[in-house]
XYZ file of C-alpha atoms in Angstrom:
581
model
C 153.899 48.663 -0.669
C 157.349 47.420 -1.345
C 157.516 45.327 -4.784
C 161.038 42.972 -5.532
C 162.019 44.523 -8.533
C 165.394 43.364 -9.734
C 167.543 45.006 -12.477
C 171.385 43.802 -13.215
C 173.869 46.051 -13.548
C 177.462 44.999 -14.119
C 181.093 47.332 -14.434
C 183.341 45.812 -16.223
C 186.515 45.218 -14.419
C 189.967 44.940 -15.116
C 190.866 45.526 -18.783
C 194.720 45.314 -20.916
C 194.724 47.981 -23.574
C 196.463 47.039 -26.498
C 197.820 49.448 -29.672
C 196.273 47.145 -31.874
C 192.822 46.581 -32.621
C 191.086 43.380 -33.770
C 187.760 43.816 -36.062
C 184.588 42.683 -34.621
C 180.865 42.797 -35.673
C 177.765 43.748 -33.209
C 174.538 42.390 -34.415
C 171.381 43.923 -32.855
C 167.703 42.889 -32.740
C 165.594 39.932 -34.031
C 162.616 40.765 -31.799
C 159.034 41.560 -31.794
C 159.380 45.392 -30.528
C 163.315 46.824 -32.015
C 162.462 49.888 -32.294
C 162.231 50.645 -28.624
C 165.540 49.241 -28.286
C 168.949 50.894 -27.847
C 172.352 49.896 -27.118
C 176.184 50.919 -25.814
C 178.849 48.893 -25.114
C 181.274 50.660 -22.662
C 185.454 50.169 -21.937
C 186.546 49.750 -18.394
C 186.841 53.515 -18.169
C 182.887 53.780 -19.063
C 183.828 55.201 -22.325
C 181.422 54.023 -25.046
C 182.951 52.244 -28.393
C 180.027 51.184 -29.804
C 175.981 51.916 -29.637
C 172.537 52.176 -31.950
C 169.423 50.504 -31.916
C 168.180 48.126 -33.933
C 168.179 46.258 -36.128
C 171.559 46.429 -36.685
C 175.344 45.467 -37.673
C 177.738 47.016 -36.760
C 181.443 46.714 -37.396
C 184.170 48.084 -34.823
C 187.699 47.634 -34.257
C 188.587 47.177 -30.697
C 191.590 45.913 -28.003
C 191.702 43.790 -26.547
C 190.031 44.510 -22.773
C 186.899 44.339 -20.489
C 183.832 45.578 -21.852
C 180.218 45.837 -20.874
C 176.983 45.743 -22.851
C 174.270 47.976 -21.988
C 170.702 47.242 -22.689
C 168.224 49.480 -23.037
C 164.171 49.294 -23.666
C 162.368 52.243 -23.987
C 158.597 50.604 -23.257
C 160.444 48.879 -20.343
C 159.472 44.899 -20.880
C 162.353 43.876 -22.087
C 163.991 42.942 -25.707
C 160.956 41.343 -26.586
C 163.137 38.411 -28.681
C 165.672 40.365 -29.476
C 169.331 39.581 -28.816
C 173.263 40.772 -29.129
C 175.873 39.022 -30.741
C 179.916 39.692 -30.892
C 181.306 37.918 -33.503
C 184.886 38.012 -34.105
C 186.038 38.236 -37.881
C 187.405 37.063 -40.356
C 186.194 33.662 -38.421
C 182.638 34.946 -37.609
C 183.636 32.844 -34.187
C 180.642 34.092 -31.239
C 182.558 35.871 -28.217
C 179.445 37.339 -26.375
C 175.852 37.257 -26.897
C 172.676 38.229 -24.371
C 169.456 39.645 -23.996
C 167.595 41.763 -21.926
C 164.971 39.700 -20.607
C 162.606 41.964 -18.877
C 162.413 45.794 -17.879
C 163.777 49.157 -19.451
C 167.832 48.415 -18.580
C 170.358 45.312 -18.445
C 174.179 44.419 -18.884
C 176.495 41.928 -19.130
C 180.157 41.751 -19.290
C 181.975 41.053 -22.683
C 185.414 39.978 -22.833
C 187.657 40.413 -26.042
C 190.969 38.919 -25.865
C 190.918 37.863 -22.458
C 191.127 41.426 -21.418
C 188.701 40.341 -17.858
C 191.416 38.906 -16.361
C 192.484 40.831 -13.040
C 195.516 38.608 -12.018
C 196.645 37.194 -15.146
C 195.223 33.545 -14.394
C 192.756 34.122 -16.914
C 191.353 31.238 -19.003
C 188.373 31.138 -21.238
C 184.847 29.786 -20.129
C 181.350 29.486 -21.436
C 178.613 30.277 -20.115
C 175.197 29.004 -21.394
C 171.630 29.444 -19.712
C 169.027 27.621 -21.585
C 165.865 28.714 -21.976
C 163.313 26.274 -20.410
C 159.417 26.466 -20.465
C 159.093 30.211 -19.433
C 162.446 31.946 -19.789
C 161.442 35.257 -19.615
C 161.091 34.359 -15.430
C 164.644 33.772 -15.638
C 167.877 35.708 -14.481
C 171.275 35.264 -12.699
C 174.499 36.572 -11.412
C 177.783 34.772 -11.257
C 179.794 36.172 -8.594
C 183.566 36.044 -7.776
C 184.622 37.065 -4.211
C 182.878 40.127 -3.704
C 182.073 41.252 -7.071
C 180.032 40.446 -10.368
C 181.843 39.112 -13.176
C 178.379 38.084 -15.158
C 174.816 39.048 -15.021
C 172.320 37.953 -17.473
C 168.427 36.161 -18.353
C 167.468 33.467 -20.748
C 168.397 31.864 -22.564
C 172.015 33.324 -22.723
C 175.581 32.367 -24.151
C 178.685 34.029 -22.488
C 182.205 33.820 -23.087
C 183.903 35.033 -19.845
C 187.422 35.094 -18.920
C 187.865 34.128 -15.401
C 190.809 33.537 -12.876
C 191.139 30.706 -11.036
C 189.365 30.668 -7.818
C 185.699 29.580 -5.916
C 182.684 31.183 -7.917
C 178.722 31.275 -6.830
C 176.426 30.650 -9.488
C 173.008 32.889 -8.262
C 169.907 31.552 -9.781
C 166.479 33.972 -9.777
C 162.727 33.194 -10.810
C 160.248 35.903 -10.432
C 157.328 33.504 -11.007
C 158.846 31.523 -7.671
C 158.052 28.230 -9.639
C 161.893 27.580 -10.163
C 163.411 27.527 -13.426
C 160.693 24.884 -14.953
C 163.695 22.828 -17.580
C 166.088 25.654 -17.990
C 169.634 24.824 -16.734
C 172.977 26.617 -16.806
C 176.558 24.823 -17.400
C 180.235 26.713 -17.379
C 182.637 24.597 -19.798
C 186.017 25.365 -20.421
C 187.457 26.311 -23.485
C 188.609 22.443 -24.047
C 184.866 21.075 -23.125
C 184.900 19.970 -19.961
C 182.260 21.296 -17.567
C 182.929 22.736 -14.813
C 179.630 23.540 -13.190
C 175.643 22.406 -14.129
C 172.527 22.918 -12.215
C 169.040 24.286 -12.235
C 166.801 26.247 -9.886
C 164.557 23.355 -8.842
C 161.819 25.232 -7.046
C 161.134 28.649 -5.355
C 162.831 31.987 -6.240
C 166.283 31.905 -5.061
C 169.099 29.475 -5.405
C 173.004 29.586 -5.435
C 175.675 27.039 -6.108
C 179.388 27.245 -5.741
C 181.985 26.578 -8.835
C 185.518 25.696 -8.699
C 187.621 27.079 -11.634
C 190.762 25.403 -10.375
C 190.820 26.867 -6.541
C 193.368 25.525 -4.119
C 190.659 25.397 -1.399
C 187.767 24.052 -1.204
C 184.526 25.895 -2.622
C 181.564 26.336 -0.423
C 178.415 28.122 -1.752
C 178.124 30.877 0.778
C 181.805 32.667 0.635
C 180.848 33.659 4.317
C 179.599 33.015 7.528
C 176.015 32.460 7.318
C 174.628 34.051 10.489
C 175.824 36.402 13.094
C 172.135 37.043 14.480
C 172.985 38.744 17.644
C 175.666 41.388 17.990
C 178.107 39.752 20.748
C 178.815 37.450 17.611
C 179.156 40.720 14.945
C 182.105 39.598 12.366
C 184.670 41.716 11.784
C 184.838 43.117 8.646
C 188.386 44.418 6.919
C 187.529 44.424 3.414
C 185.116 43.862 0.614
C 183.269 41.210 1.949
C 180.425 38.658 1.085
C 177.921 36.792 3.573
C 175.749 34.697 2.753
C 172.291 35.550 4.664
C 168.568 33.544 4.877
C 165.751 33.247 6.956
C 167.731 33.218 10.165
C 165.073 35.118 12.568
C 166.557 38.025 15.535
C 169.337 35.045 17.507
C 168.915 34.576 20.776
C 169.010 37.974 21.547
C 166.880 40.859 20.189
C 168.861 44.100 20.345
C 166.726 46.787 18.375
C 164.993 48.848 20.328
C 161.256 50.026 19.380
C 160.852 52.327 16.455
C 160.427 55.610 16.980
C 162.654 55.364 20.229
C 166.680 56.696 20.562
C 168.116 54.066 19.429
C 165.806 53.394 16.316
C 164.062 56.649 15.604
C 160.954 56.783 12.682
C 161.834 59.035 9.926
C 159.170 59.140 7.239
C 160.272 60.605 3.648
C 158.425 64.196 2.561
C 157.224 64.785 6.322
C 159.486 68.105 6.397
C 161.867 66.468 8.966
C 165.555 65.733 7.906
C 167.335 62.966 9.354
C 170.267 63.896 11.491
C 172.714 62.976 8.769
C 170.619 65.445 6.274
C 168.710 63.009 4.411
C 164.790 62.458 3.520
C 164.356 58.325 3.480
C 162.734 56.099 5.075
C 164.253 54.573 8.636
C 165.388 53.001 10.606
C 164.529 49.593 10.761
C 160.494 49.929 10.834
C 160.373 46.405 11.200
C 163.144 45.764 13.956
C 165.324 43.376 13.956
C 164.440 40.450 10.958
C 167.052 38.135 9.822
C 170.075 39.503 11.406
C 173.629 40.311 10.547
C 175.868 41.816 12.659
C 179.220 42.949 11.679
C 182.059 45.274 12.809
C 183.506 48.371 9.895
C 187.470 48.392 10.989
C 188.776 52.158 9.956
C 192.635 52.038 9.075
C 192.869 55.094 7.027
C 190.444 58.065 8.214
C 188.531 60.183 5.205
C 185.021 60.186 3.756
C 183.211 56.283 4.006
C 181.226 55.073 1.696
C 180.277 51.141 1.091
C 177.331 49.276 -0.976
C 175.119 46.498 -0.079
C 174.449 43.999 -3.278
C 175.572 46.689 -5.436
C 176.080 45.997 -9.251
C 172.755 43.856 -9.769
C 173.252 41.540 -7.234
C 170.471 43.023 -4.059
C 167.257 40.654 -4.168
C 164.940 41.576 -1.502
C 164.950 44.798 0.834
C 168.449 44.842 2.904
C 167.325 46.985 5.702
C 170.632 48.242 8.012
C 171.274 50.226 10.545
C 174.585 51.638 12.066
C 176.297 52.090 15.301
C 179.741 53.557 16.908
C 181.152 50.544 18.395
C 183.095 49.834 21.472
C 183.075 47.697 24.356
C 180.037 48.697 25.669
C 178.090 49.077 22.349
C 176.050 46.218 22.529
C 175.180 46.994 26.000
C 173.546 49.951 24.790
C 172.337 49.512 21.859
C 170.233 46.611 23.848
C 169.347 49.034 26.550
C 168.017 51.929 23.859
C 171.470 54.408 24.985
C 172.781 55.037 21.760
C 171.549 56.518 18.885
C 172.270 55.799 15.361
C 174.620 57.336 13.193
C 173.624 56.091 9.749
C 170.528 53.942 8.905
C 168.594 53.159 5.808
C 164.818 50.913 5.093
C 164.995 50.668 1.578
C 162.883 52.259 -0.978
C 163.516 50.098 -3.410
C 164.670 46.760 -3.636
C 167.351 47.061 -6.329
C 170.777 48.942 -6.992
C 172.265 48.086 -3.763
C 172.029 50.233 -0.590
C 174.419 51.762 1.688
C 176.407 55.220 2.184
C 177.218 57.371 -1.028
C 177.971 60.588 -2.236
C 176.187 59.627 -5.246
C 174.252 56.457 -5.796
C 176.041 53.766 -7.707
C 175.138 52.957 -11.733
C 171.518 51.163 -11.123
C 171.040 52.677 -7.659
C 168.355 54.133 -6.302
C 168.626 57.229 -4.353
C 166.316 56.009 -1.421
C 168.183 53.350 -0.934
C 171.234 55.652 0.146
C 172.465 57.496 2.570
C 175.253 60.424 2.818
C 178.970 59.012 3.018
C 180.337 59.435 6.696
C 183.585 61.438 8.106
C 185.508 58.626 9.712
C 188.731 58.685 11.697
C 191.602 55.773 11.584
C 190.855 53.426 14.942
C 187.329 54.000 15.077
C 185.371 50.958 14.301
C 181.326 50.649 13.628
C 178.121 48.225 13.905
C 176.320 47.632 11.570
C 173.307 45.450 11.741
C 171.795 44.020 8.508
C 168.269 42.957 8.186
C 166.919 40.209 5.625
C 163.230 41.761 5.184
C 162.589 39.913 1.969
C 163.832 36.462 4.299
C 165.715 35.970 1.181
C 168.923 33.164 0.978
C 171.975 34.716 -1.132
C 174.989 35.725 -1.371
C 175.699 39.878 -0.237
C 178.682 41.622 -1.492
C 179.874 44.334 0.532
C 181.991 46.843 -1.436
C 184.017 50.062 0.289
C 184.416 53.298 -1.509
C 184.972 56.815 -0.861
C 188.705 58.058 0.752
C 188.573 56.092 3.972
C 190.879 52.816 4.312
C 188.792 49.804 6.117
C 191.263 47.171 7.339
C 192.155 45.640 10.341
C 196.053 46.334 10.534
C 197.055 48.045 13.416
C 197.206 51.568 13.067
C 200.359 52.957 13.820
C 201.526 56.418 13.829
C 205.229 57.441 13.438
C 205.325 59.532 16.796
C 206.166 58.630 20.629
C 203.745 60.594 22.964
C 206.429 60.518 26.163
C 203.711 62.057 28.512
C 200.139 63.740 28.843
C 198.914 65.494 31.402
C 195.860 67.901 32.523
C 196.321 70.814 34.871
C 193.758 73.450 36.449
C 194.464 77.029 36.940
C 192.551 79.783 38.334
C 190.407 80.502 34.940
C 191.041 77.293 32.872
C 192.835 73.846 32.556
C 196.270 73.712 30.685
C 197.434 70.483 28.442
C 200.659 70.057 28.299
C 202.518 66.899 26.377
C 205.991 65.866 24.969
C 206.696 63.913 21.987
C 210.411 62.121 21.412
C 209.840 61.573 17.989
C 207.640 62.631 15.068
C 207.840 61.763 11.877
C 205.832 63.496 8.979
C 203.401 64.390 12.238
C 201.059 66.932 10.767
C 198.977 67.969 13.901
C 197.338 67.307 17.268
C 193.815 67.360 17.624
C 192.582 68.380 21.184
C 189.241 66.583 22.230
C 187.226 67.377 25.376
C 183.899 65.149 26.914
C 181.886 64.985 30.077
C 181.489 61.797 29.935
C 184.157 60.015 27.969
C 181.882 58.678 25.334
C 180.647 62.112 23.513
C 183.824 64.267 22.204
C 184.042 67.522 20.881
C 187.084 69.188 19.314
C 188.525 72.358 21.175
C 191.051 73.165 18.593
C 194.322 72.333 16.943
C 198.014 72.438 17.487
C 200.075 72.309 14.409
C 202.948 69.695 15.256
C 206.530 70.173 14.536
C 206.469 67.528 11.684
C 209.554 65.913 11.826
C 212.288 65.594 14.949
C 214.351 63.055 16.482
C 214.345 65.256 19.629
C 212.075 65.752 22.422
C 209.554 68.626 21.388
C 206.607 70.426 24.119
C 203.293 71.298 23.255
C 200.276 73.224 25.500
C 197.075 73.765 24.677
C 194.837 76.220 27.243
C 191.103 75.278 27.708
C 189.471 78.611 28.464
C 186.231 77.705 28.644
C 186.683 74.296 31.275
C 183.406 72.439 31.845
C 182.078 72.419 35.711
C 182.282 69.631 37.217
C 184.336 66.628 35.736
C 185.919 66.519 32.237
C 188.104 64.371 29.842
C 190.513 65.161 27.634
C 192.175 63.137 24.670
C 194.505 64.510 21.676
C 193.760 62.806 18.375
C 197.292 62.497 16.471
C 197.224 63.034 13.005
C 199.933 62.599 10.422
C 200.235 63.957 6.878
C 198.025 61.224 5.040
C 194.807 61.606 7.833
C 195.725 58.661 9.629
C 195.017 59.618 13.041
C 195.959 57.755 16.783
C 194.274 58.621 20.201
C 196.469 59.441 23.115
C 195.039 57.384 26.494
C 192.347 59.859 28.513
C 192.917 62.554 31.271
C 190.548 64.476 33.753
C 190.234 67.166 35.550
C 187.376 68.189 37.993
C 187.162 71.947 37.544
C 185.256 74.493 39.919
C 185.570 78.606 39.507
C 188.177 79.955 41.589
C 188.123 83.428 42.780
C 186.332 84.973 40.927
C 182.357 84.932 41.119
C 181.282 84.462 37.365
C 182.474 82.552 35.058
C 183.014 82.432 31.149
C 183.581 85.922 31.118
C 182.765 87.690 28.771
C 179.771 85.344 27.790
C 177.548 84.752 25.077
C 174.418 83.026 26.696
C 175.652 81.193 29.666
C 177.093 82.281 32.662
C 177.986 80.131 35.825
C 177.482 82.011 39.003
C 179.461 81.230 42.390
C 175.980 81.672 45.223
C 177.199 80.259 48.344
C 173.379 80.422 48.454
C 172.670 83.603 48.089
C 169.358 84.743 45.718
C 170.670 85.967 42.350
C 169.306 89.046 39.995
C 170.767 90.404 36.560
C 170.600 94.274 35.933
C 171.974 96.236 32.804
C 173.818 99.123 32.809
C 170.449 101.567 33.589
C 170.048 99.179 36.573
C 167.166 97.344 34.852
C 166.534 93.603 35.715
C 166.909 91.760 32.921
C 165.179 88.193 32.666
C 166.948 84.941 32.873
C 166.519 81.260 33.478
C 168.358 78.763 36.161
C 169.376 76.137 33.520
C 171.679 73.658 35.911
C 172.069 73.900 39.858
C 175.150 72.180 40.997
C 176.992 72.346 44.209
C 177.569 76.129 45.089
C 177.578 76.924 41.365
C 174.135 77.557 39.455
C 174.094 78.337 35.584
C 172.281 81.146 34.486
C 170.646 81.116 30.583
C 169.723 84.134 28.867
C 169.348 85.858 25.605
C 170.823 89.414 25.934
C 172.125 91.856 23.341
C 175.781 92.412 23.672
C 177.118 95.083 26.425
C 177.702 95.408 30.291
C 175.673 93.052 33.101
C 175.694 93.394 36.206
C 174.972 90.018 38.668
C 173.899 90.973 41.902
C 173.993 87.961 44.823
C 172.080 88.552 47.998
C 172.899 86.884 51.439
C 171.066 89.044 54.193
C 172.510 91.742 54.657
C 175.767 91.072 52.389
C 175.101 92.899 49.027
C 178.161 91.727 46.567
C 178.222 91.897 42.477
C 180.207 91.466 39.303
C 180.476 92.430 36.150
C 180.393 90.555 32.553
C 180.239 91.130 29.519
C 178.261 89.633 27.105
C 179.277 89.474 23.222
């Protein structure tokens, strides 16, 4: 059964190195259990400075910059009483202090000099979470556009530099009672206070906080619904949306599980996914508190992106992914498409999403493998709110693909495009009146202009002011109908599709056709009854996989040599050969 379990985890961002170093002591413990406590605090680059256990004091010499504090708790119930402090000398003034509340691992940030500051707008706050009647219930996040920038429990004291901008103060209570007397306040380094509040009631609660923003500050940073997928927001960036009990909108576009377009996978049952991995999916309870949204691809490469990463997930954020296109949600409503990418969460922690490797504090259930993307193509995603949860949900982009919605542009003018059939295949020809660092053309073939596959490649030219020709022959043409597209790639990936030809193809001449073949062969009948023989003049079994027109395709699995197909119409006796490799 799934169980909420919630642990923080927070990257320090942004830090100034300095030669200097100003002296600083760490104090560790004051609890019930120390000894199953340990500790690291970690630079920007991850590299530790500082760790132990405890008790202890600990004197360091550090720039100034952006670290983080990471708790640890062997027995896995928290610090038990214990606490951190950062003093800094000779003034023994407090810069940072925390506690791990509950469970085996916790951070927060801890800034020293101001070094937090990503845009140089940085001015010191305070942070201070009392404790109330039962504060080891407590915990929080306070969020800045799309990222964490504190995490913490009760009762806490932060100093945090901060830029100017809209904040979201996330409140949590695991009993569900609210925070029974605890509050939280942000003051600024000359008193004033900035932001107060309390979790009244229930488990969840959010407010917004406006450091000195030129617009106004709105608790959600987001739309709040986009519950059917004709209404799927377009997403460019890291994002945040806000999500909540919402229900499926007015329309409810996953199909049943276990169908095409929301198939059952069931981790340790032996069967992969198609993307190779062995979680639990897709969404086994349908569509639940919706969010659509749209992935824009500028730059093409490997994708990778993370739900309420870095401590900030707080229920199970179920998703499930799409190609889009103008006909997606058409499809997706009508069970025609398949997934690509979906995940229902193992855990409900650590964030969730696509990843080579699972984030700090992610679980790998929770993700699946990053996706090869191309620059144009765009994808659906639709997020669903199991836990019926209200919060705020940072979506963060990694890996080597670009997500933005500039217009791809590619430095090369594609003058014309054209498909032609000859006797044995179909011939592309196109001409170019400009490339610039154009590294190659991409030649893409469908049946039915929605499913590609890649023929081959044509190196380009690269560079020209002139008007260059390229072919490409197609010796294996498709019967019947076919499309053709050439993906145009220059030197950084970025790739452009050309508009769409097609051809309708038919064997001409001669009576078989690939030849020589592997383990297909179409065979020109004009109705006449078909046998295979070998070179003894043994029939040799095969299977009528496709009748179409005149043409029938023949299946088979032979060992490599000479065939012989033998046609029969009355007293007309005609045959050719093929070879099969």
């Amino acid at each position: 059964m799934r169980s909420a379990i919630a642990i923080s985890l927070l990257l320090a961002a942004g830090s100034h190195g300095f030669a200097q170093c100003t002296n600083y002591t760490i104090t560790v413990g004051g609890g019930i259990f120390d000894f199953e406590i340990d500790w690291e605090l970690v630079d920007d680059q991850g590299i530790v400075v500082a760790s132990g256990f405890a008790p202890t004091v600990t004197n360091v010499c550090l720039p100034d910059g952006c670290y983080t504090m990471l708790m640890y708790d062997t027995f896995g119930d928290g610090w038990n009483g214990a606490s951190y402090a950062i003093r800094v000398l000779p003034a023994n003034t407090l810069v940072a202090s925390g506690t791990l509340s509950a469970g085996g691992f916790g951070s927060s940030q801890v800034d020293l000099g101001g070094g937090c500051s990503g845009s140089g707008n940085c001015d010191l706050y305070t942070l201070t979470v009392t404790s109330g009647i039962f504060p080891t219930e407590i915990s929080w996040n306070l969020i800045g556009g799309a990222t964490i920038v504190a995490t913490g429990f009760a009762p806490s004291a932060q100093v945090l530099c901060l830029d100017t901008g809209c904040y979201v103060m996330q409140l949590f209570d695991s009993f569900g009672d609210g925070w029974n007397g605890a509050t939280w306040t942000i003051t600024s380094s000359g008193g004033t206070v900035m932001g107060t509040g309390t979790l009244a009631a229930g488990s969840i609660g959010q407010a917004s906080v406006d450091l000195g923003s030129t617009v106004p500050c709105s608790g959600g940073g987001g739309p709040v619904t986009a519950s059917d997928c004709p209404d799927a927001v377009n997403v460019c960036t890291d994002y945040s949306f806000q999500i909540d009990p919402n229900g499926e909108g007015a329309l409810y576009e996953i199909p049943p599980l276990g169908s095409l377009g929301n198939p059952d996978f069931i981790p340790g049952d032996a069967i992969l996914s198609p993307w190779g991995s062995d979680n639990w999916g897709c969404l086994r309870n349908d569509e639940l508190n919706s969010t659509w949204m749209v992935v824009n691809i500028w730059g093409g490469g490997s994708l990778e992106f993370t739900f309420g990463g870095l401590g900030t997930q707080a229920g199970f954020y179920d998703w499930i992914m799409y190609p889009y296109g103008p006909n997606a949600c058409s499809s997706i409503l009508n069970n025609q498409v398949a997934p690509i990418r979906c995940n229902w969460n193992g855990v409900a922690f650590g964030g969730t999403g696509l990843a080579a490797t699972p984030p700090p504090g992610g679980d790998a259930s929770n993700f699946e493998p990053p996706l090869n993307v191309l620059a144009g193509e765009q994808y659906l995603i639709c997020f669903s709110n199991w836990s019926s949860v209200t919060t705020l949900v940072p979506l963060e982009f990694g890996g080597t693909a670009i997500v933005s919605c500039d217009e791809v542009v590619l430095p090369l003018e594609l003058i014309s495009f054209d498909a032609v059939v000859e006797q044995q295949s179909i011939r592309l020809r196109w001409r170019t009146a400009s490339e610039q660092d154009v590294a190659r053309f991409r030649i893409l073939r469908s049946s039915d202009a929605e499913h590609w596959e890649e023929l081959g490649t044509q190196e380009a030219v690269g560079n020209s002011h002139g008007m260059l020709d390229y072919s490409y022959l197609d010796m294996d043409p498709l019967f019947g109908r076919q499309y053709y597209q050439l993906l145009m790639e220059d030197l950084d990936g970025i790739g452009e599709l050309s508009e769409m030809r097609w051809v309708h193809w038919r064997v001409i001449g001669a009576m078989v056709h690939p030849n020589p073949a592997t383990d297909e062969l179409w065979v020109r009948t004009r109705g006449g009854a078909i046998q295979v023989h070998d070179q003894t003049g043994r029939t040799v079994p095969v299977t009528v996989k496709q009748s179409l027109e005149e043409m029938i395709l023949l299946a088979f699995d032979l060992i490599p040599g000479v065939y012989f197909v033998t046609i029969e119409q009355g007293d007309d006796l005609t045959w050719q050969r093929f070879l099969v490799r």
